[in-house]
Amino acid sequence: MNVPFRIGIGYDIHRLVEGRRLILGGVEIPFEKGLLGHSDSDVLTHAVCDALLGAAALGDMGTHFPDTDPRFKDVSSLDLLANAFGQIAALGYAVQNVDAVVLAERPRLGPYVKSIRESLAAILAIEPGQISVKAKTSEGMESVGRGEAMAAHAVVLLARK
Ligand code: MG
């Protein structure tokens, strides 16, 4: 479909467990727990990746990078995002902007937001000013609020190059 703009939404959630590194937007964040999963389980990058694939109606991460495939064991999610970016670029689209929300009770993510925006911007071939990353707690409620999980939402706008 040769349309000028396409918008996509992404959502993801991962369990927080001991003995794992915490990676968000490709940036390692010092914390006593990390996110559980097959890859590095970077919940923010997964949400952005699904938003990118969704904007182009290319399916989702589960279809492109199945967690049953040993090639994706402990892989950096930035590599998966780069793959998805390559697919939308091949269709003639560029990323215009990303807006994302990370839901995490702890740690405070504010000090890492600048690095996260730079990290994602480098993969998506845009400026950090085209990426917004916001952090929210869940006010002590539900799995995120109890410190059992982190979640992320992302919206992306693509435009024809
Ligand atoms: Mg995920």
mmCIF file of N, CA and C in Angstrom, residues 8-142:
data_model
loop_
_atom_site.group_PDB
_atom_site.id
_atom_site.type_symbol
_atom_site.label_atom_id
_atom_site.label_comp_id
_atom_site.label_asym_id
_atom_site.label_seq_id
_atom_site.Cartn_x
_atom_site.Cartn_y
_atom_site.Cartn_z
ATOM 1 N N GLY A 8 1.792 3.161 13.924
ATOM 2 C CA GLY A 8 1.804 1.836 14.550
ATOM 3 C C GLY A 8 1.832 1.945 16.063
ATOM 4 N N ILE A 9 1.288 0.931 16.716
ATOM 5 C CA ILE A 9 1.262 0.876 18.172
ATOM 6 C C ILE A 9 1.938 -0.416 18.626
ATOM 7 N N GLY A 10 2.646 -0.329 19.749
ATOM 8 C CA GLY A 10 3.296 -1.524 20.311
ATOM 9 C C GLY A 10 3.137 -1.560 21.818
ATOM 10 N N TYR A 11 3.038 -2.766 22.347
ATOM 11 C CA TYR A 11 2.930 -2.958 23.796
ATOM 12 C C TYR A 11 3.691 -4.219 24.160
ATOM 13 N N ASP A 12 4.324 -4.209 25.332
ATOM 14 C CA ASP A 12 4.980 -5.430 25.809
ATOM 15 C C ASP A 12 5.075 -5.392 27.331
ATOM 16 N N ILE A 13 5.204 -6.565 27.922
ATOM 17 C CA ILE A 13 5.395 -6.688 29.363
ATOM 18 C C ILE A 13 6.303 -7.888 29.617
ATOM 19 N N HIS A 14 7.234 -7.747 30.560
ATOM 20 C CA HIS A 14 8.114 -8.848 30.960
ATOM 21 C C HIS A 14 8.196 -8.916 32.481
ATOM 22 N N ARG A 15 8.370 -10.137 32.973
ATOM 23 C CA ARG A 15 8.581 -10.355 34.401
ATOM 24 C C ARG A 15 9.940 -9.831 34.846
ATOM 25 N N LEU A 16 9.998 -9.260 36.051
ATOM 26 C CA LEU A 16 11.255 -8.849 36.676
ATOM 27 C C LEU A 16 11.728 -9.971 37.597
ATOM 28 N N VAL A 17 12.964 -10.410 37.390
ATOM 29 C CA VAL A 17 13.498 -11.504 38.208
ATOM 30 C C VAL A 17 14.936 -11.191 38.621
ATOM 31 N N GLU A 18 15.399 -11.882 39.645
ATOM 32 C CA GLU A 18 16.795 -11.747 40.054
ATOM 33 C C GLU A 18 17.689 -12.507 39.082
ATOM 34 N N GLY A 19 18.949 -12.058 38.995
ATOM 35 C CA GLY A 19 19.923 -12.780 38.180
ATOM 36 C C GLY A 19 19.895 -12.436 36.706
ATOM 37 N N ARG A 20 19.221 -11.337 36.357
ATOM 38 C CA ARG A 20 19.205 -10.890 34.958
ATOM 39 C C ARG A 20 19.624 -9.426 34.929
ATOM 40 N N ARG A 21 20.287 -9.019 33.814
ATOM 41 C CA ARG A 21 20.607 -7.606 33.626
ATOM 42 C C ARG A 21 19.344 -6.870 33.193
ATOM 43 N N LEU A 22 19.235 -5.598 33.588
ATOM 44 C CA LEU A 22 18.096 -4.767 33.167
ATOM 45 C C LEU A 22 18.539 -3.907 31.983
ATOM 46 N N ILE A 23 17.932 -4.165 30.830
ATOM 47 C CA ILE A 23 18.243 -3.412 29.612
ATOM 48 C C ILE A 23 16.965 -2.738 29.137
ATOM 49 N N LEU A 24 17.022 -1.418 28.971
ATOM 50 C CA LEU A 24 15.866 -0.675 28.448
ATOM 51 C C LEU A 24 16.343 0.240 27.319
ATOM 52 N N GLY A 25 15.753 0.091 26.155
ATOM 53 C CA GLY A 25 16.173 0.901 25.008
ATOM 54 C C GLY A 25 17.631 0.671 24.658
ATOM 55 N N GLY A 26 18.135 -0.514 24.964
ATOM 56 C CA GLY A 26 19.523 -0.850 24.656
ATOM 57 C C GLY A 26 20.521 -0.371 25.695
ATOM 58 N N VAL A 27 20.044 0.276 26.754
ATOM 59 C CA VAL A 27 20.928 0.826 27.789
ATOM 60 C C VAL A 27 20.840 -0.047 29.040
ATOM 61 N N GLU A 28 21.994 -0.464 29.548
ATOM 62 C CA GLU A 28 21.995 -1.265 30.779
ATOM 63 C C GLU A 28 21.818 -0.348 31.979
ATOM 64 N N ILE A 29 20.868 -0.685 32.835
ATOM 65 C CA ILE A 29 20.507 0.152 33.982
ATOM 66 C C ILE A 29 20.802 -0.620 35.265
ATOM 67 N N PRO A 30 21.593 -0.045 36.164
ATOM 68 C CA PRO A 30 21.925 -0.747 37.409
ATOM 69 C C PRO A 30 20.669 -0.970 38.255
ATOM 70 N N PHE A 31 20.394 -2.235 38.576
ATOM 71 C CA PHE A 31 19.212 -2.577 39.372
ATOM 72 C C PHE A 31 19.398 -4.004 39.876
ATOM 73 N N GLU A 32 18.687 -4.341 40.963
ATOM 74 C CA GLU A 32 18.902 -5.673 41.534
ATOM 75 C C GLU A 32 18.179 -6.782 40.776
ATOM 76 N N LYS A 33 17.346 -6.408 39.824
ATOM 77 C CA LYS A 33 16.624 -7.397 39.017
ATOM 78 C C LYS A 33 16.712 -7.028 37.536
ATOM 79 N N GLY A 34 16.342 -7.998 36.690
ATOM 80 C CA GLY A 34 16.276 -7.747 35.255
ATOM 81 C C GLY A 34 15.045 -8.420 34.684
ATOM 82 N N LEU A 35 14.852 -8.242 33.385
ATOM 83 C CA LEU A 35 13.636 -8.747 32.749
ATOM 84 C C LEU A 35 13.863 -10.141 32.188
ATOM 85 N N LEU A 36 12.887 -11.012 32.428
ATOM 86 C CA LEU A 36 12.976 -12.418 32.057
ATOM 87 C C LEU A 36 12.449 -12.625 30.644
ATOM 88 N N GLY A 37 13.193 -13.418 29.856
ATOM 89 C CA GLY A 37 12.723 -13.744 28.509
ATOM 90 C C GLY A 37 13.815 -14.404 27.707
ATOM 91 N N HIS A 38 13.508 -14.665 26.445
ATOM 92 C CA HIS A 38 14.413 -15.421 25.566
ATOM 93 C C HIS A 38 15.568 -14.548 25.086
ATOM 94 N N SER A 39 15.243 -13.313 24.681
ATOM 95 C CA SER A 39 16.269 -12.369 24.241
ATOM 96 C C SER A 39 16.789 -11.637 25.480
ATOM 97 N N ASP A 40 17.357 -10.452 25.307
ATOM 98 C CA ASP A 40 17.727 -9.655 26.481
ATOM 99 C C ASP A 40 16.486 -9.079 27.172
ATOM 100 N N SER A 41 15.314 -9.279 26.555
ATOM 101 C CA SER A 41 14.011 -8.937 27.166
ATOM 102 C C SER A 41 13.860 -7.440 27.443
ATOM 103 N N ASP A 42 14.395 -6.658 26.513
ATOM 104 C CA ASP A 42 14.324 -5.191 26.584
ATOM 105 C C ASP A 42 12.897 -4.766 26.219
ATOM 106 N N VAL A 43 12.076 -4.587 27.231
ATOM 107 C CA VAL A 43 10.639 -4.413 27.021
ATOM 108 C C VAL A 43 10.325 -3.144 26.222
ATOM 109 N N LEU A 44 11.123 -2.101 26.408
ATOM 110 C CA LEU A 44 10.892 -0.862 25.659
ATOM 111 C C LEU A 44 11.206 -1.063 24.180
ATOM 112 N N THR A 45 12.358 -1.653 23.894
ATOM 113 C CA THR A 45 12.727 -1.872 22.493
ATOM 114 C C THR A 45 11.732 -2.812 21.820
ATOM 115 N N HIS A 46 11.197 -3.781 22.570
ATOM 116 C CA HIS A 46 10.191 -4.679 21.995
ATOM 117 C C HIS A 46 8.920 -3.911 21.623
ATOM 118 N N ALA A 47 8.494 -2.993 22.470
ATOM 119 C CA ALA A 47 7.293 -2.204 22.159
ATOM 120 C C ALA A 47 7.527 -1.333 20.921
ATOM 121 N N VAL A 48 8.713 -0.720 20.842
ATOM 122 C CA VAL A 48 9.032 0.115 19.678
ATOM 123 C C VAL A 48 9.094 -0.744 18.415
ATOM 124 N N CYS A 49 9.671 -1.915 18.537
ATOM 125 C CA CYS A 49 9.810 -2.828 17.398
ATOM 126 C C CYS A 49 8.431 -3.264 16.893
ATOM 127 N N ASP A 50 7.545 -3.599 17.803
ATOM 128 C CA ASP A 50 6.190 -4.002 17.404
ATOM 129 C C ASP A 50 5.426 -2.828 16.792
ATOM 130 N N ALA A 51 5.658 -1.625 17.275
ATOM 131 C CA ALA A 51 5.011 -0.449 16.689
ATOM 132 C C ALA A 51 5.490 -0.241 15.250
ATOM 133 N N LEU A 52 6.783 -0.453 15.042
ATOM 134 C CA LEU A 52 7.381 -0.297 13.703
ATOM 135 C C LEU A 52 6.795 -1.331 12.739
ATOM 136 N N LEU A 53 6.785 -2.594 13.172
ATOM 137 C CA LEU A 53 6.240 -3.668 12.330
ATOM 138 C C LEU A 53 4.748 -3.442 12.098
ATOM 139 N N GLY A 54 4.056 -3.019 13.158
ATOM 140 C CA GLY A 54 2.616 -2.807 13.040
ATOM 141 C C GLY A 54 2.275 -1.686 12.070
ATOM 142 N N ALA A 55 3.070 -0.622 12.079
ATOM 143 C CA ALA A 55 2.806 0.498 11.176
ATOM 144 C C ALA A 55 2.834 0.041 9.723
ATOM 145 N N ALA A 56 3.700 -0.910 9.432
ATOM 146 C CA ALA A 56 3.829 -1.408 8.058
ATOM 147 C C ALA A 56 3.000 -2.674 7.831
ATOM 148 N N ALA A 57 2.180 -3.047 8.808
ATOM 149 C CA ALA A 57 1.356 -4.267 8.721
ATOM 150 C C ALA A 57 2.216 -5.488 8.397
ATOM 151 N N LEU A 58 3.360 -5.572 9.059
ATOM 152 C CA LEU A 58 4.293 -6.676 8.824
ATOM 153 C C LEU A 58 4.213 -7.745 9.912
ATOM 154 N N GLY A 59 3.144 -7.723 10.701
ATOM 155 C CA GLY A 59 3.035 -8.720 11.765
ATOM 156 C C GLY A 59 3.660 -8.203 13.044
ATOM 157 N N ASP A 60 4.201 -9.123 13.856
ATOM 158 C CA ASP A 60 4.776 -8.691 15.130
ATOM 159 C C ASP A 60 6.090 -9.418 15.387
ATOM 160 N N MET A 61 6.692 -9.094 16.523
ATOM 161 C CA MET A 61 7.998 -9.697 16.846
ATOM 162 C C MET A 61 7.915 -11.216 16.954
ATOM 163 N N GLY A 62 6.779 -11.700 17.443
ATOM 164 C CA GLY A 62 6.630 -13.141 17.614
ATOM 165 C C GLY A 62 6.724 -13.898 16.304
ATOM 166 N N THR A 63 6.261 -13.285 15.217
ATOM 167 C CA THR A 63 6.329 -13.962 13.928
ATOM 168 C C THR A 63 7.720 -13.839 13.303
ATOM 169 N N HIS A 64 8.371 -12.689 13.526
ATOM 170 C CA HIS A 64 9.687 -12.475 12.904
ATOM 171 C C HIS A 64 10.831 -13.067 13.723
ATOM 172 N N PHE A 65 10.693 -13.029 15.046
ATOM 173 C CA PHE A 65 11.794 -13.448 15.934
ATOM 174 C C PHE A 65 11.249 -14.398 16.997
ATOM 175 N N PRO A 66 10.789 -15.589 16.616
ATOM 176 C CA PRO A 66 10.126 -16.481 17.586
ATOM 177 C C PRO A 66 11.046 -16.890 18.734
ATOM 178 N N ASP A 67 10.449 -16.966 19.935
ATOM 179 C CA ASP A 67 11.277 -17.301 21.111
ATOM 180 C C ASP A 67 11.595 -18.795 21.177
ATOM 181 N N THR A 68 11.155 -19.530 20.161
ATOM 182 C CA THR A 68 11.548 -20.937 20.053
ATOM 183 C C THR A 68 12.812 -21.089 19.208
ATOM 184 N N ASP A 69 13.272 -19.992 18.614
ATOM 185 C CA ASP A 69 14.424 -20.048 17.709
ATOM 186 C C ASP A 69 15.701 -19.741 18.490
ATOM 187 N N PRO A 70 16.631 -20.700 18.552
ATOM 188 C CA PRO A 70 17.859 -20.478 19.337
ATOM 189 C C PRO A 70 18.703 -19.308 18.835
ATOM 190 N N ARG A 71 18.476 -18.874 17.586
ATOM 191 C CA ARG A 71 19.248 -17.728 17.067
ATOM 192 C C ARG A 71 18.966 -16.462 17.871
ATOM 193 N N PHE A 72 17.796 -16.409 18.529
ATOM 194 C CA PHE A 72 17.418 -15.190 19.238
ATOM 195 C C PHE A 72 17.631 -15.294 20.742
ATOM 196 N N LYS A 73 18.270 -16.383 21.194
ATOM 197 C CA LYS A 73 18.547 -16.553 22.621
ATOM 198 C C LYS A 73 19.543 -15.484 23.074
ATOM 199 N N ASP A 74 19.149 -14.702 24.059
ATOM 200 C CA ASP A 74 20.005 -13.671 24.664
ATOM 201 C C ASP A 74 20.476 -12.606 23.671
ATOM 202 N N VAL A 75 19.815 -12.527 22.506
ATOM 203 C CA VAL A 75 20.211 -11.550 21.500
ATOM 204 C C VAL A 75 19.902 -10.140 22.022
ATOM 205 N N SER A 76 20.689 -9.162 21.546
ATOM 206 C CA SER A 76 20.359 -7.770 21.863
ATOM 207 C C SER A 76 19.104 -7.382 21.093
ATOM 208 N N SER A 77 18.136 -6.829 21.796
ATOM 209 C CA SER A 77 16.899 -6.432 21.122
ATOM 210 C C SER A 77 17.143 -5.291 20.137
ATOM 211 N N LEU A 78 18.249 -4.569 20.301
ATOM 212 C CA LEU A 78 18.577 -3.539 19.310
ATOM 213 C C LEU A 78 18.818 -4.177 17.950
ATOM 214 N N ASP A 79 19.368 -5.401 17.939
ATOM 215 C CA ASP A 79 19.570 -6.108 16.664
ATOM 216 C C ASP A 79 18.231 -6.451 16.018
ATOM 217 N N LEU A 80 17.242 -6.803 16.846
ATOM 218 C CA LEU A 80 15.915 -7.123 16.330
ATOM 219 C C LEU A 80 15.243 -5.852 15.799
ATOM 220 N N LEU A 81 15.426 -4.745 16.532
ATOM 221 C CA LEU A 81 14.871 -3.464 16.072
ATOM 222 C C LEU A 81 15.519 -3.053 14.750
ATOM 223 N N ALA A 82 16.830 -3.264 14.636
ATOM 224 C CA ALA A 82 17.528 -2.927 13.393
ATOM 225 C C ALA A 82 16.979 -3.755 12.232
ATOM 226 N N ASN A 83 16.669 -5.017 12.505
ATOM 227 C CA ASN A 83 16.079 -5.875 11.477
ATOM 228 C C ASN A 83 14.713 -5.332 11.044
ATOM 229 N N ALA A 84 13.872 -4.973 12.008
ATOM 230 C CA ALA A 84 12.544 -4.437 11.691
ATOM 231 C C ALA A 84 12.670 -3.113 10.940
ATOM 232 N N PHE A 85 13.622 -2.284 11.370
ATOM 233 C CA PHE A 85 13.843 -1.006 10.687
ATOM 234 C C PHE A 85 14.246 -1.246 9.233
ATOM 235 N N GLY A 86 15.098 -2.242 9.005
ATOM 236 C CA GLY A 86 15.508 -2.583 7.644
ATOM 237 C C GLY A 86 14.315 -2.974 6.780
ATOM 238 N N GLN A 87 13.365 -3.670 7.386
ATOM 239 C CA GLN A 87 12.176 -4.096 6.634
ATOM 240 C C GLN A 87 11.301 -2.914 6.234
ATOM 241 N N ILE A 88 11.126 -1.962 7.160
ATOM 242 C CA ILE A 88 10.257 -0.824 6.799
ATOM 243 C C ILE A 88 11.000 0.129 5.834
ATOM 244 N N ALA A 89 12.315 0.199 5.982
ATOM 245 C CA ALA A 89 13.108 1.028 5.063
ATOM 246 C C ALA A 89 13.044 0.447 3.649
ATOM 247 N N ALA A 90 13.062 -0.890 3.567
ATOM 248 C CA ALA A 90 12.999 -1.553 2.261
ATOM 249 C C ALA A 90 11.656 -1.316 1.580
ATOM 250 N N LEU A 91 10.618 -1.041 2.364
ATOM 251 C CA LEU A 91 9.301 -0.729 1.804
ATOM 252 C C LEU A 91 9.195 0.750 1.433
ATOM 253 N N GLY A 92 10.256 1.528 1.697
ATOM 254 C CA GLY A 92 10.273 2.937 1.299
ATOM 255 C C GLY A 92 9.841 3.904 2.383
ATOM 256 N N TYR A 93 9.832 3.429 3.645
ATOM 257 C CA TYR A 93 9.397 4.293 4.743
ATOM 258 C C TYR A 93 10.560 4.701 5.649
ATOM 259 N N ALA A 94 10.426 5.889 6.223
ATOM 260 C CA ALA A 94 11.349 6.379 7.251
ATOM 261 C C ALA A 94 10.540 6.677 8.509
ATOM 262 N N VAL A 95 11.212 6.598 9.646
ATOM 263 C CA VAL A 95 10.546 6.916 10.914
ATOM 264 C C VAL A 95 10.502 8.432 11.080
ATOM 265 N N GLN A 96 9.333 8.953 11.405
ATOM 266 C CA GLN A 96 9.175 10.385 11.674
ATOM 267 C C GLN A 96 9.328 10.681 13.160
ATOM 268 N N ASN A 97 8.625 9.923 13.999
ATOM 269 C CA ASN A 97 8.803 10.085 15.442
ATOM 270 C C ASN A 97 8.287 8.871 16.183
ATOM 271 N N VAL A 98 8.777 8.736 17.399
ATOM 272 C CA VAL A 98 8.370 7.665 18.310
ATOM 273 C C VAL A 98 7.967 8.321 19.623
ATOM 274 N N ASP A 99 6.883 7.864 20.210
ATOM 275 C CA ASP A 99 6.525 8.269 21.570
ATOM 276 C C ASP A 99 6.314 6.991 22.372
ATOM 277 N N ALA A 100 6.983 6.901 23.507
ATOM 278 C CA ALA A 100 6.934 5.661 24.288
ATOM 279 C C ALA A 100 6.752 5.955 25.768
ATOM 280 N N VAL A 101 6.141 4.993 26.449
ATOM 281 C CA VAL A 101 5.977 5.055 27.900
ATOM 282 C C VAL A 101 6.509 3.748 28.480
ATOM 283 N N VAL A 102 7.389 3.855 29.480
ATOM 284 C CA VAL A 102 7.830 2.675 30.226
ATOM 285 C C VAL A 102 7.129 2.693 31.574
ATOM 286 N N LEU A 103 6.521 1.565 31.932
ATOM 287 C CA LEU A 103 5.868 1.424 33.229
ATOM 288 C C LEU A 103 6.782 0.614 34.135
ATOM 289 N N ALA A 104 7.318 1.274 35.160
ATOM 290 C CA ALA A 104 8.253 0.618 36.070
ATOM 291 C C ALA A 104 8.121 1.262 37.445
ATOM 292 N N GLU A 105 7.978 0.455 38.462
ATOM 293 C CA GLU A 105 7.848 1.021 39.813
ATOM 294 C C GLU A 105 9.195 1.542 40.301
ATOM 295 N N ARG A 106 10.240 0.777 40.056
ATOM 296 C CA ARG A 106 11.615 1.129 40.371
ATOM 297 C C ARG A 106 12.496 0.500 39.314
ATOM 298 N N PRO A 107 13.701 0.978 39.078
ATOM 299 C CA PRO A 107 14.302 2.201 39.616
ATOM 300 C C PRO A 107 13.773 3.438 38.896
ATOM 301 N N ARG A 108 14.172 4.599 39.361
ATOM 302 C CA ARG A 108 13.821 5.834 38.655
ATOM 303 C C ARG A 108 14.595 5.854 37.336
ATOM 304 N N LEU A 109 13.887 6.064 36.226
ATOM 305 C CA LEU A 109 14.511 5.959 34.903
ATOM 306 C C LEU A 109 14.945 7.310 34.349
ATOM 307 N N GLY A 110 14.539 8.388 35.002
ATOM 308 C CA GLY A 110 14.858 9.727 34.506
ATOM 309 C C GLY A 110 16.309 9.924 34.099
ATOM 310 N N PRO A 111 17.263 9.480 34.950
ATOM 311 C CA PRO A 111 18.669 9.709 34.613
ATOM 312 C C PRO A 111 19.136 8.967 33.361
ATOM 313 N N TYR A 112 18.357 8.007 32.885
ATOM 314 C CA TYR A 112 18.772 7.183 31.739
ATOM 315 C C TYR A 112 18.042 7.525 30.448
ATOM 316 N N VAL A 113 17.054 8.415 30.535
ATOM 317 C CA VAL A 113 16.205 8.680 29.369
ATOM 318 C C VAL A 113 17.011 9.238 28.199
ATOM 319 N N LYS A 114 17.949 10.132 28.474
ATOM 320 C CA LYS A 114 18.739 10.735 27.386
ATOM 321 C C LYS A 114 19.522 9.650 26.647
ATOM 322 N N SER A 115 20.167 8.768 27.392
ATOM 323 C CA SER A 115 20.944 7.683 26.764
ATOM 324 C C SER A 115 20.045 6.743 25.973
ATOM 325 N N ILE A 116 18.861 6.471 26.515
ATOM 326 C CA ILE A 116 17.923 5.574 25.831
ATOM 327 C C ILE A 116 17.471 6.190 24.510
ATOM 328 N N ARG A 117 17.160 7.486 24.525
ATOM 329 C CA ARG A 117 16.716 8.143 23.286
ATOM 330 C C ARG A 117 17.823 8.124 22.244
ATOM 331 N N GLU A 118 19.057 8.358 22.678
ATOM 332 C CA GLU A 118 20.188 8.339 21.735
ATOM 333 C C GLU A 118 20.392 6.937 21.172
ATOM 334 N N SER A 119 20.240 5.939 22.025
ATOM 335 C CA SER A 119 20.436 4.555 21.613
ATOM 336 C C SER A 119 19.410 4.141 20.552
ATOM 337 N N LEU A 120 18.145 4.448 20.799
ATOM 338 C CA LEU A 120 17.089 4.073 19.843
ATOM 339 C C LEU A 120 17.193 4.906 18.563
ATOM 340 N N ALA A 121 17.523 6.187 18.701
ATOM 341 C CA ALA A 121 17.625 7.067 17.531
ATOM 342 C C ALA A 121 18.695 6.557 16.565
ATOM 343 N N ALA A 122 19.783 6.041 17.131
ATOM 344 C CA ALA A 122 20.874 5.566 16.278
ATOM 345 C C ALA A 122 20.417 4.397 15.417
ATOM 346 N N ILE A 123 19.594 3.532 15.966
ATOM 347 C CA ILE A 123 19.095 2.375 15.204
ATOM 348 C C ILE A 123 18.086 2.814 14.144
ATOM 349 N N LEU A 124 17.257 3.807 14.488
ATOM 350 C CA LEU A 124 16.147 4.203 13.604
ATOM 351 C C LEU A 124 16.532 5.312 12.629
ATOM 352 N N ALA A 125 17.810 5.702 12.626
ATOM 353 C CA ALA A 125 18.331 6.712 11.698
ATOM 354 C C ALA A 125 17.590 8.036 11.817
ATOM 355 N N ILE A 126 17.323 8.441 13.060
ATOM 356 C CA ILE A 126 16.696 9.735 13.323
ATOM 357 C C ILE A 126 17.451 10.429 14.464
ATOM 358 N N GLU A 127 17.014 11.646 14.782
ATOM 359 C CA GLU A 127 17.634 12.403 15.863
ATOM 360 C C GLU A 127 16.936 12.068 17.188
ATOM 361 N N PRO A 128 17.660 12.185 18.302
ATOM 362 C CA PRO A 128 17.009 11.935 19.602
ATOM 363 C C PRO A 128 15.774 12.796 19.823
ATOM 364 N N GLY A 129 15.735 13.974 19.218
ATOM 365 C CA GLY A 129 14.563 14.847 19.339
ATOM 366 C C GLY A 129 13.309 14.279 18.695
ATOM 367 N N GLN A 130 13.479 13.223 17.901
ATOM 368 C CA GLN A 130 12.318 12.570 17.281
ATOM 369 C C GLN A 130 11.821 11.380 18.111
ATOM 370 N N ILE A 131 12.449 11.182 19.266
ATOM 371 C CA ILE A 131 12.043 10.080 20.145
ATOM 372 C C ILE A 131 11.726 10.608 21.533
ATOM 373 N N SER A 132 10.539 10.303 21.998
ATOM 374 C CA SER A 132 10.133 10.648 23.357
ATOM 375 C C SER A 132 10.038 9.361 24.167
ATOM 376 N N VAL A 133 10.652 9.362 25.342
ATOM 377 C CA VAL A 133 10.546 8.223 26.267
ATOM 378 C C VAL A 133 10.123 8.776 27.623
ATOM 379 N N LYS A 134 9.014 8.288 28.113
ATOM 380 C CA LYS A 134 8.489 8.748 29.396
ATOM 381 C C LYS A 134 8.431 7.562 30.356
ATOM 382 N N ALA A 135 8.666 7.818 31.620
ATOM 383 C CA ALA A 135 8.612 6.748 32.616
ATOM 384 C C ALA A 135 7.482 7.040 33.592
ATOM 385 N N LYS A 136 6.724 5.984 33.886
ATOM 386 C CA LYS A 136 5.613 6.104 34.834
ATOM 387 C C LYS A 136 5.680 4.952 35.833
ATOM 388 N N THR A 137 5.261 5.190 37.049
ATOM 389 C CA THR A 137 5.040 4.077 37.980
ATOM 390 C C THR A 137 3.579 3.644 37.836
ATOM 391 N N SER A 138 3.229 2.572 38.527
ATOM 392 C CA SER A 138 1.821 2.148 38.560
ATOM 393 C C SER A 138 1.207 2.404 39.932
ATOM 394 N N GLU A 139 1.824 3.356 40.669
ATOM 395 C CA GLU A 139 1.262 3.774 41.967
ATOM 396 C C GLU A 139 1.049 2.586 42.897
ATOM 397 N N GLY A 140 1.951 1.603 42.804
ATOM 398 C CA GLY A 140 1.883 0.461 43.716
ATOM 399 C C GLY A 140 0.838 -0.576 43.353
ATOM 400 N N MET A 141 0.155 -0.387 42.219
ATOM 401 C CA MET A 141 -0.941 -1.304 41.867
ATOM 402 C C MET A 141 -0.510 -2.323 40.816
ATOM 403 N N GLU A 142 -1.138 -3.485 40.864
ATOM 404 C CA GLU A 142 -0.989 -4.534 39.863
ATOM 405 C C GLU A 142 0.468 -4.993 39.755
#
